[in-house]
Coordinates of N, CA, C and O in Angstrom, one line a residue:
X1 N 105.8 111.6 82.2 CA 107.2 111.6 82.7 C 107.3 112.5 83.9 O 106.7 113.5 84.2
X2 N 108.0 112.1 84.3 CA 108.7 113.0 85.9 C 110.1 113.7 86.0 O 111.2 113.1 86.0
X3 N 110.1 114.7 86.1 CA 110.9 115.7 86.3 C 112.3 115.3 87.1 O 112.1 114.9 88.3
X4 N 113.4 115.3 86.8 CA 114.3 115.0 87.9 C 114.2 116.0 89.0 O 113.4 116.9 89.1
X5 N 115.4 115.7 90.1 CA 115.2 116.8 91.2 C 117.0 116.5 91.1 O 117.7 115.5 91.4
X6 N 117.4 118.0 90.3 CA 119.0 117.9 90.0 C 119.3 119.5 90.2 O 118.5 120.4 90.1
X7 N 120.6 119.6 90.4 CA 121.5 120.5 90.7 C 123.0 120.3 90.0 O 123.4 119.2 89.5
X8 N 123.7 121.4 90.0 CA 125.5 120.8 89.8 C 125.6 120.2 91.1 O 124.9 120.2 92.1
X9 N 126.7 119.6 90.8 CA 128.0 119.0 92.2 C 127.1 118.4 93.2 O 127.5 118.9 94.2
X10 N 126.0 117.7 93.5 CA 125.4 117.1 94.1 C 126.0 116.4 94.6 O 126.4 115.5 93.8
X11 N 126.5 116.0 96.3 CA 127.0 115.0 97.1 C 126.1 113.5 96.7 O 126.7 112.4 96.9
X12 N 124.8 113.7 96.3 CA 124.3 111.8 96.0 C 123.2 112.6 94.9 O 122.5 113.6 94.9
X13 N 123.5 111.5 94.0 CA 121.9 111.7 93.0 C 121.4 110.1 93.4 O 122.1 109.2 93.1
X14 N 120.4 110.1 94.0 CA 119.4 108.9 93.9 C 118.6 108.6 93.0 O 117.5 109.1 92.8
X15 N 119.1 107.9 92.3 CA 118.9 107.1 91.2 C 117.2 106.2 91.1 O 117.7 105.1 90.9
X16 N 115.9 106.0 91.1 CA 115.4 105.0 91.1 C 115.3 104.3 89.8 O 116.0 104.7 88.9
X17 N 114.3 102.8 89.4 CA 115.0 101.9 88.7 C 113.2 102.9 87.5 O 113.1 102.5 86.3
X18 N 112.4 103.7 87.9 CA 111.8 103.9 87.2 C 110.3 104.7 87.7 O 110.0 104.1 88.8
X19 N 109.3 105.6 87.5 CA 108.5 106.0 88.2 C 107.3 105.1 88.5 O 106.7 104.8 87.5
X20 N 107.0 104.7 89.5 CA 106.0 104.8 89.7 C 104.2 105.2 89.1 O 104.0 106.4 88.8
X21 N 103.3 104.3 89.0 CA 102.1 105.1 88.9 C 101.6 106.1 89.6 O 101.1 107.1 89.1
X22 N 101.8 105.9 90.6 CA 101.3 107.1 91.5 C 102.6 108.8 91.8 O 102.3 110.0 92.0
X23 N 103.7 108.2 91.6 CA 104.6 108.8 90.7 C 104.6 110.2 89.7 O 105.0 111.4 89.7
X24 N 103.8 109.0 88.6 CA 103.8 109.9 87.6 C 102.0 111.0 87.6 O 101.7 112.1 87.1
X25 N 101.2 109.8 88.4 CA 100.0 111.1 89.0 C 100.7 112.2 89.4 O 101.0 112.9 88.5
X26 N 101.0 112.5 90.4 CA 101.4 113.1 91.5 C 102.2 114.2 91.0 O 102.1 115.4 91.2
X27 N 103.1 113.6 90.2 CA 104.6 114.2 89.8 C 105.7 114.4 90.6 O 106.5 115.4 90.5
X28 N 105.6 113.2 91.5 CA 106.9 113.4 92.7 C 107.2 111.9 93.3 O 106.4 111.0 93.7
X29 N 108.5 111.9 93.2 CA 109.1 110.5 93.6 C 109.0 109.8 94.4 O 108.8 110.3 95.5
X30 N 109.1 108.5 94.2 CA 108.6 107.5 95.7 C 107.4 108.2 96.0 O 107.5 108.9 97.0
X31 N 106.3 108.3 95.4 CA 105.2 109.3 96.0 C 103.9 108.0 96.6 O 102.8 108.4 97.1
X32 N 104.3 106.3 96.5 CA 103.2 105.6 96.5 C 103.4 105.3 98.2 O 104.3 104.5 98.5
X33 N 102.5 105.8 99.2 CA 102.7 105.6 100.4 C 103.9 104.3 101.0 O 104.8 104.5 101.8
X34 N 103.4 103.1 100.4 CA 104.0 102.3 100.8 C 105.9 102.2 100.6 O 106.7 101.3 101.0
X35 N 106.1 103.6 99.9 CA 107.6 103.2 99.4 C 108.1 103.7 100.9 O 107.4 104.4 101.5
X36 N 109.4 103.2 101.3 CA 110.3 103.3 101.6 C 111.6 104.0 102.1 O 112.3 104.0 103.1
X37 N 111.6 105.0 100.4 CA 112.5 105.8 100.5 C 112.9 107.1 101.4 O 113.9 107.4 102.1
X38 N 111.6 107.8 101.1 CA 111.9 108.9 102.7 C 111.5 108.9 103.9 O 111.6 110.0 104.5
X39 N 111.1 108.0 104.4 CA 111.4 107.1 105.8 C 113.1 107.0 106.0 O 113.8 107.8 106.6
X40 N 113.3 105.9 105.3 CA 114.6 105.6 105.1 C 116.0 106.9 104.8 O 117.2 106.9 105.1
X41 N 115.5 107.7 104.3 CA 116.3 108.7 103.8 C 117.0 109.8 105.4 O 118.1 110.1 105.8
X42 N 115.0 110.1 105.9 CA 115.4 110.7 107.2 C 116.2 110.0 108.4 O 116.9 110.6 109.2
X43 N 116.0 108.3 108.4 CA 116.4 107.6 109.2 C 117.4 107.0 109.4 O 117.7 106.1 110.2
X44 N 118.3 107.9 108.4 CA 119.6 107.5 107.9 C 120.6 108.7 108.0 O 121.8 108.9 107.8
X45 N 119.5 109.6 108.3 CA 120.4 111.1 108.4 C 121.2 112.3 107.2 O 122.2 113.0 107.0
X46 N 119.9 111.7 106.7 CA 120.6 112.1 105.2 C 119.5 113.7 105.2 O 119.7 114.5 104.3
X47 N 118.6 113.8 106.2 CA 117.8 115.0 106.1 C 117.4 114.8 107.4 O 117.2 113.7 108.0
X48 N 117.1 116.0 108.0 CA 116.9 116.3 109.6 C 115.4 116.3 110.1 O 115.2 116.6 111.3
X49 N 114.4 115.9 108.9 CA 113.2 115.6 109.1 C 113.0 114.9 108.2 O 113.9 114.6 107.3
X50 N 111.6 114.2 108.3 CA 110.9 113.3 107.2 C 110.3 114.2 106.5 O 109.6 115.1 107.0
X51 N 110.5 113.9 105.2 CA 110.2 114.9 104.1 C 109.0 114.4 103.3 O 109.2 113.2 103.0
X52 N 107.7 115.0 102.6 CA 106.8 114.2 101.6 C 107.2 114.1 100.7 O 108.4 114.5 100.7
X53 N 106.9 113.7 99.9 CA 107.4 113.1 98.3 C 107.2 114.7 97.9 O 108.2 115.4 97.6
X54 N 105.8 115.4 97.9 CA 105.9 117.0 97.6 C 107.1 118.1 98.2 O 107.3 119.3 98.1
X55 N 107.5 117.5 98.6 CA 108.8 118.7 99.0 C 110.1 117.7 98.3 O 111.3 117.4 98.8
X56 N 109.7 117.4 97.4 CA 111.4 117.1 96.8 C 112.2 117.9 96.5 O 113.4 117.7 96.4
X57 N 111.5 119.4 96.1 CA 112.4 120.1 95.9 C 113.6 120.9 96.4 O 114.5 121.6 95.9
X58 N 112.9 120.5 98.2 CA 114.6 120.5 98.9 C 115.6 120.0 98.7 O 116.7 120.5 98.9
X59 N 115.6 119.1 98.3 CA 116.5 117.8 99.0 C 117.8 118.7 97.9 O 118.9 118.4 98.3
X60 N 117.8 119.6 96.9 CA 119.4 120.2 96.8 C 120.0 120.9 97.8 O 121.2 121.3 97.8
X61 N 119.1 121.2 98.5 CA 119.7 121.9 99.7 C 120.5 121.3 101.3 O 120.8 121.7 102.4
X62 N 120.3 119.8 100.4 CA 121.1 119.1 101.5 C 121.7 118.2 100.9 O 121.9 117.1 101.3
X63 N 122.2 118.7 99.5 CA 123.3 118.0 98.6 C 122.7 116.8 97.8 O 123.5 116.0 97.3
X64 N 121.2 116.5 97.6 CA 120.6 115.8 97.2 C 119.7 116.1 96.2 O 118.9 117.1 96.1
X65 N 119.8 115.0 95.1 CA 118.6 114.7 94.1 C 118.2 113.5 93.6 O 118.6 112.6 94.2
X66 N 117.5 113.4 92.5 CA 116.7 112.0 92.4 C 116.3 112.0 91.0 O 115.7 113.0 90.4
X67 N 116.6 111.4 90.6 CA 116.2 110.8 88.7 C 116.0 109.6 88.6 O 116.2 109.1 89.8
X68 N 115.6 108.4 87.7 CA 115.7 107.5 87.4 C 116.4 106.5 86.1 O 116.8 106.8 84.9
X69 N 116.5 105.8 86.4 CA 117.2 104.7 85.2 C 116.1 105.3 84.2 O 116.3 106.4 83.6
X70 N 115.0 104.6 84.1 CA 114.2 104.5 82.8 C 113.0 105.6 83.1 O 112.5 105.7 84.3
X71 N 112.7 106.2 82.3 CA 111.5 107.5 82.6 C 110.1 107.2 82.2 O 109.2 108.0 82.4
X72 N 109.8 105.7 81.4 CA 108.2 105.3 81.4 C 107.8 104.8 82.7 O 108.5 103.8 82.9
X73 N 107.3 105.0 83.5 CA 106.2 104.8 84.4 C 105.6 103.2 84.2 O 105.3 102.6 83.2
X74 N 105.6 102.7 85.5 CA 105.1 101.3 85.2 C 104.3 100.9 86.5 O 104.4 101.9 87.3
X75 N 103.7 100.1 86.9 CA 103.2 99.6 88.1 C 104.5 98.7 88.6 O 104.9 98.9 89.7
X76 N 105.0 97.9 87.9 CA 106.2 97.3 88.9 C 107.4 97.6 87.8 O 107.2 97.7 86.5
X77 N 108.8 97.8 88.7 CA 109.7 97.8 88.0 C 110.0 96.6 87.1 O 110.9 96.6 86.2
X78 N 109.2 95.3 87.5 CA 109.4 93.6 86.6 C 108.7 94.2 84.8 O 109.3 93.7 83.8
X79 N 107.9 94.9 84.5 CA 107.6 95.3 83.2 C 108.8 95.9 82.3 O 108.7 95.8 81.1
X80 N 109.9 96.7 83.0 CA 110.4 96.9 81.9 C 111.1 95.8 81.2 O 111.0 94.7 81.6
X81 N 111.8 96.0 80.2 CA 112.4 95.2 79.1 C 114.1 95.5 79.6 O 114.4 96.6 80.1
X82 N 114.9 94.5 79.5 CA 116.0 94.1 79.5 C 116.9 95.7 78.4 O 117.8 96.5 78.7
X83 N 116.1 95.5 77.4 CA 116.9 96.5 76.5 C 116.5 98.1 76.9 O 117.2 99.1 76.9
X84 N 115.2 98.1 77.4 CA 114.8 99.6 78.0 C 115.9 100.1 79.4 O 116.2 101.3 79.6
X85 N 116.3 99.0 80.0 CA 117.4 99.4 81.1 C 118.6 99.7 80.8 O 119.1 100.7 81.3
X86 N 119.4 98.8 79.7 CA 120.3 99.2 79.1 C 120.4 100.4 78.2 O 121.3 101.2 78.3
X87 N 119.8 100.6 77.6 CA 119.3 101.9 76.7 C 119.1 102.9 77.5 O 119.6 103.8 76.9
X88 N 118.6 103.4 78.8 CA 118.2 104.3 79.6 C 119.6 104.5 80.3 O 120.1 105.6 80.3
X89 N 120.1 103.2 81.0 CA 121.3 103.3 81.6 C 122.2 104.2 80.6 O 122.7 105.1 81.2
X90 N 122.5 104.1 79.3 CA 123.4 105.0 78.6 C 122.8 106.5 78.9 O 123.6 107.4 79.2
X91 N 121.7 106.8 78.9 CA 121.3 108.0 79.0 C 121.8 108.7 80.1 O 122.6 109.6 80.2
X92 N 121.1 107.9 81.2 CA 121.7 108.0 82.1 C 123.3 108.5 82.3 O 123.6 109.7 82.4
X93 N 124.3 107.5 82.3 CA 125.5 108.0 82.6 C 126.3 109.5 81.7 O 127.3 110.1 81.8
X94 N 125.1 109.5 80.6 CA 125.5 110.9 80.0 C 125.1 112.1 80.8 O 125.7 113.2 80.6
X95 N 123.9 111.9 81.7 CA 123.4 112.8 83.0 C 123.8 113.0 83.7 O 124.1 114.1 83.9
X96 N 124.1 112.2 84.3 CA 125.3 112.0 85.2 C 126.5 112.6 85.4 O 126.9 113.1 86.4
X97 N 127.2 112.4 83.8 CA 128.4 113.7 83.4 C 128.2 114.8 83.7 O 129.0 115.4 84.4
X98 N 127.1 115.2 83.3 CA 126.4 117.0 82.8 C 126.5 117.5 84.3 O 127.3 118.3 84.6
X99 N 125.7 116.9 85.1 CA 125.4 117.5 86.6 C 126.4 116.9 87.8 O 126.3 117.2 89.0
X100 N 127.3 115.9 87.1 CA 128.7 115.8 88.6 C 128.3 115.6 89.7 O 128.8 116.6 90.3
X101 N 127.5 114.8 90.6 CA 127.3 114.3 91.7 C 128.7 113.5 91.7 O 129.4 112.9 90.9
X102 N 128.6 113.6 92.9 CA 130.0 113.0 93.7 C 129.4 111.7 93.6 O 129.9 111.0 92.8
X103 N 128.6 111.4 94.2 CA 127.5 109.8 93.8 C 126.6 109.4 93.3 O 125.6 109.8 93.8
X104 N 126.5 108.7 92.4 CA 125.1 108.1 91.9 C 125.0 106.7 92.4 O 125.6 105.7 92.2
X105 N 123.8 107.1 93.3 CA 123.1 106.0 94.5 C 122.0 105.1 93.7 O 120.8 105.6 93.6
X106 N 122.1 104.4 93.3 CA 120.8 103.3 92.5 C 120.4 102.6 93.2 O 121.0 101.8 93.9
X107 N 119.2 102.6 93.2 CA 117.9 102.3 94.4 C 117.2 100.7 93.9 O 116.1 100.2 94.0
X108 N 118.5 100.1 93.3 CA 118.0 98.3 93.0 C 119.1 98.0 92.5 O 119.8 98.7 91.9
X109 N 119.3 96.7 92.9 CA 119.9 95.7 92.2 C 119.7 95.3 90.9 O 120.3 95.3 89.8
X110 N 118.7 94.9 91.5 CA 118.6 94.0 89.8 C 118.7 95.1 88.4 O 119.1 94.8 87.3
X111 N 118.2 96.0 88.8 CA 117.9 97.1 87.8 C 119.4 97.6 87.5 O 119.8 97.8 86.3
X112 N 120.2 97.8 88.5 CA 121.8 98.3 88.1 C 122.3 97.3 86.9 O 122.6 97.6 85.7
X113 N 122.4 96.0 87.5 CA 122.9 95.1 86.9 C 122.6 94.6 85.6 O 123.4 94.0 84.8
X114 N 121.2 95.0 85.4 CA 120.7 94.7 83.9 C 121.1 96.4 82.8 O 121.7 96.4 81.7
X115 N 120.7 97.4 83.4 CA 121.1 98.4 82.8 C 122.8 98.2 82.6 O 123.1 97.7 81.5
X116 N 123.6 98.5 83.3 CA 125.0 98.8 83.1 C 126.0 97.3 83.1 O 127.2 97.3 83.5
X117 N 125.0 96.0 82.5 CA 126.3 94.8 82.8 C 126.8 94.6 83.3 O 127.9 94.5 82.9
X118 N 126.4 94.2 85.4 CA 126.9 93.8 86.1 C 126.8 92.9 87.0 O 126.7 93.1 88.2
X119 N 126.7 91.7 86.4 CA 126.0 90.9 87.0 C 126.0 90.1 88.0 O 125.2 89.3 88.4
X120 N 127.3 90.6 88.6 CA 127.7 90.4 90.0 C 127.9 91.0 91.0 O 128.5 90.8 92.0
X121 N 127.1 92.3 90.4 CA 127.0 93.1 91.6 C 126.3 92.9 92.8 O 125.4 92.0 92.9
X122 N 126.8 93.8 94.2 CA 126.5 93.3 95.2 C 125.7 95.1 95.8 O 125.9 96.2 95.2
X123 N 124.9 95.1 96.9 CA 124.6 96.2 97.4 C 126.0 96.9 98.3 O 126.8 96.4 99.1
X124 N 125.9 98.1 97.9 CA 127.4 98.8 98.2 C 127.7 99.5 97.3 O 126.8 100.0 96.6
X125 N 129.4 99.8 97.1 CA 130.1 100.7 97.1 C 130.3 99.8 95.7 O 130.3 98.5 95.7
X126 N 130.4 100.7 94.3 CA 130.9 100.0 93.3 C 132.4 100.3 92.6 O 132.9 101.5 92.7
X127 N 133.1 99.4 92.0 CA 134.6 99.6 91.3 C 133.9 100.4 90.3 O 133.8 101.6 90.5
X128 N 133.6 100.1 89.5 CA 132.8 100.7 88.5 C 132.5 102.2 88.7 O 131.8 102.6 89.7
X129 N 133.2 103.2 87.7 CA 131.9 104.8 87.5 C 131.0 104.6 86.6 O 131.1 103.9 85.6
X130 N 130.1 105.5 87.0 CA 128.6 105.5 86.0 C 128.8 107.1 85.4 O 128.2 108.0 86.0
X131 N 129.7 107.5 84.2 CA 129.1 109.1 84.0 C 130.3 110.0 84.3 O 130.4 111.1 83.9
X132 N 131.2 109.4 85.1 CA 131.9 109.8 85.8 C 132.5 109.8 87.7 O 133.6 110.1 88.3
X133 N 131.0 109.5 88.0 CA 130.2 108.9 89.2 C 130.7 108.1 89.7 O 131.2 107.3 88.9
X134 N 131.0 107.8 91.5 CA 130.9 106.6 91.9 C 129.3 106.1 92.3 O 128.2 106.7 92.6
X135 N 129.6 105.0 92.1 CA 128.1 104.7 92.3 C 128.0 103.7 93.5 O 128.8 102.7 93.7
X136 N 127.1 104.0 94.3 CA 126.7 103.1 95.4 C 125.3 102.3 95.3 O 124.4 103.0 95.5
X137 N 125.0 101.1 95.2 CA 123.9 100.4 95.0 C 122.9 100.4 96.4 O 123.5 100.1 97.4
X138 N 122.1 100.5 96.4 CA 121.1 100.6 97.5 C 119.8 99.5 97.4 O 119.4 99.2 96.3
X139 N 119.3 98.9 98.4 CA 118.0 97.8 98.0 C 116.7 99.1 97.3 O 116.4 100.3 97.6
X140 N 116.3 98.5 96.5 CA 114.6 99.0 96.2 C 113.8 99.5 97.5 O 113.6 98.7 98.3
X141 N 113.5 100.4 97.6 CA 112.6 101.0 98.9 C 111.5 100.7 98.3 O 110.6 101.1 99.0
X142 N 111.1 100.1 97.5 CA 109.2 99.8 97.0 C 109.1 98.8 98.2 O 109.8 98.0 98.8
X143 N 107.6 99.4 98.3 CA 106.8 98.5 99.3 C 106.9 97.1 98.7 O 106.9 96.2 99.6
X144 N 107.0 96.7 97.7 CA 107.0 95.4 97.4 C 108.1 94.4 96.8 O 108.0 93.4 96.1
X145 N 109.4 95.2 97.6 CA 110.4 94.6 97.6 C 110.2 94.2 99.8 O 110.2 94.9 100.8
X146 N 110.3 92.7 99.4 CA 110.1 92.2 101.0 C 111.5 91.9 101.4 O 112.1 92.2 102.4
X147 N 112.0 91.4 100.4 CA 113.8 91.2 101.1 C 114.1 92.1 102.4 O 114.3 91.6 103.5
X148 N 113.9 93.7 102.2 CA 114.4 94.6 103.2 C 113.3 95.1 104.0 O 112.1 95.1 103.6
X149 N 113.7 95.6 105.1 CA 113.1 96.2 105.9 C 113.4 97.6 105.8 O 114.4 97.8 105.1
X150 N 112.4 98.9 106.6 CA 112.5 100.1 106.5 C 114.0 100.3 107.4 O 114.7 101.3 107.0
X151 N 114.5 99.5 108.4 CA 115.5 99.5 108.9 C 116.8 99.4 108.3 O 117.8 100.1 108.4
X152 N 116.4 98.3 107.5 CA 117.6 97.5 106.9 C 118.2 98.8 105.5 O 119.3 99.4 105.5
X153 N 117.1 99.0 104.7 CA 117.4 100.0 103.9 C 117.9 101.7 104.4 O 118.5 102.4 103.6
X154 N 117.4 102.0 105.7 CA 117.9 103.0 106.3 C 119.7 102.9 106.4 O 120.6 103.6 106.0
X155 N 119.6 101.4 107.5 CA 120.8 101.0 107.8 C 122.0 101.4 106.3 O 123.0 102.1 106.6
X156 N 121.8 100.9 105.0 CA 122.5 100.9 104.2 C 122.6 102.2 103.4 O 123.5 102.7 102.7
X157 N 121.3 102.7 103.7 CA 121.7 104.4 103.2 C 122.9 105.2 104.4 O 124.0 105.8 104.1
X158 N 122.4 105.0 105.8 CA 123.6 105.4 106.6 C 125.6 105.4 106.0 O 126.6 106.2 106.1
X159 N 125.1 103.7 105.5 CA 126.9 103.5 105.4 C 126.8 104.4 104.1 O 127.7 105.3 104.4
X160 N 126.3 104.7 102.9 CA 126.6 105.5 102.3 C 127.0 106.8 103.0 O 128.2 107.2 102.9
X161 N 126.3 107.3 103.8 CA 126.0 108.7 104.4 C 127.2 108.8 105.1 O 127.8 109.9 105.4
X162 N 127.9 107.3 105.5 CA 129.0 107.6 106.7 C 130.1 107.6 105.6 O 131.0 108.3 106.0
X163 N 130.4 107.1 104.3 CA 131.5 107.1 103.5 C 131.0 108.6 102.8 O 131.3 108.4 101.6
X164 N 130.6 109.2 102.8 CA 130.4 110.3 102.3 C 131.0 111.7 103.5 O 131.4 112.8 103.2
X165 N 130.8 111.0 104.7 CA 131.4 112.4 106.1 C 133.3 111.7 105.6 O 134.2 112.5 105.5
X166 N 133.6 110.7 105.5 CA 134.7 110.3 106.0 C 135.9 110.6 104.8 O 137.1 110.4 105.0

């Protein structure tokens, strides 16, 4: 298992849909080179450098942290089980309560939608709270989500970042 990276009153908790193998080696998020996420995170202006997966433990110091839906470790997020998302998703939004992030940012689709019953969700801003949370959906930064580009996912962390100044 992997440690969250949590604080109170956190402006975004980034959510992913689950760790990583290299992840749970390591003991630090998004840690499999090919992910996405902190590329995307600096490139979106959410941190004033690119940060390694080993310095997660800044990211409260710029109103940020990182947990996941489900906490077993997998090679792809396609292994977990339908009921492991939903089950985790409860845990989840009880986390969520405890530490009050102004947002909880979930780093997949498909994974939102199966955890919390929404099957029409879209990437964006949700009606829905998680915990107490608004929650903003974000694409998968895994390398082996091809839908997005390192751009495209940047781009969509921005619009978060810009409804978050405004």
């Amino acid at each position: 298992m992997i440690d969250d990276v949590l604080a109170p009153k956190l402006d975004v908790l980034f959510c992913g849909i689950n760790p990583g193998l290299m992840s749970e080696a390591t003991g630090h998020h998004f840690a499999r080179p090919g992910n996405r996420f902190w590329p995307a995170l600096h490139l979106s202006g959410f941190t004033p450098r690119l940060l390694a997966p080993a310095e997660q433990h800044l990211l409260p110091s710029y109103g940020l942290g990182i947990t996941n839906i489900v906490a077993r470790p997998s090679a792809k997020a396609s292994e977990l089980t339908k009921e492991e998302l939903v089950e985790s998703g409860q845990a989840l939004a009880a986390k969520v309560a405890a530490a009050e992030p102004a947002i909880l940012a979930v780093l997949g689709i498909s994974a939102y939608r199966a955890a919390f019953a929404r099957p029409k969700a879209r990437i964006g801003p949700q009606e829905e709270l998680v915990g107490g949370a608004r929650v903003w959906v974000l694409p998968n930064p895994s390398g082996l989500n091809a839908h997005w580009t390192l751009a495209t996912i940047a781009d969509e962390m921005g619009r978060l970042r810009g409804y978050l100044a405004s």
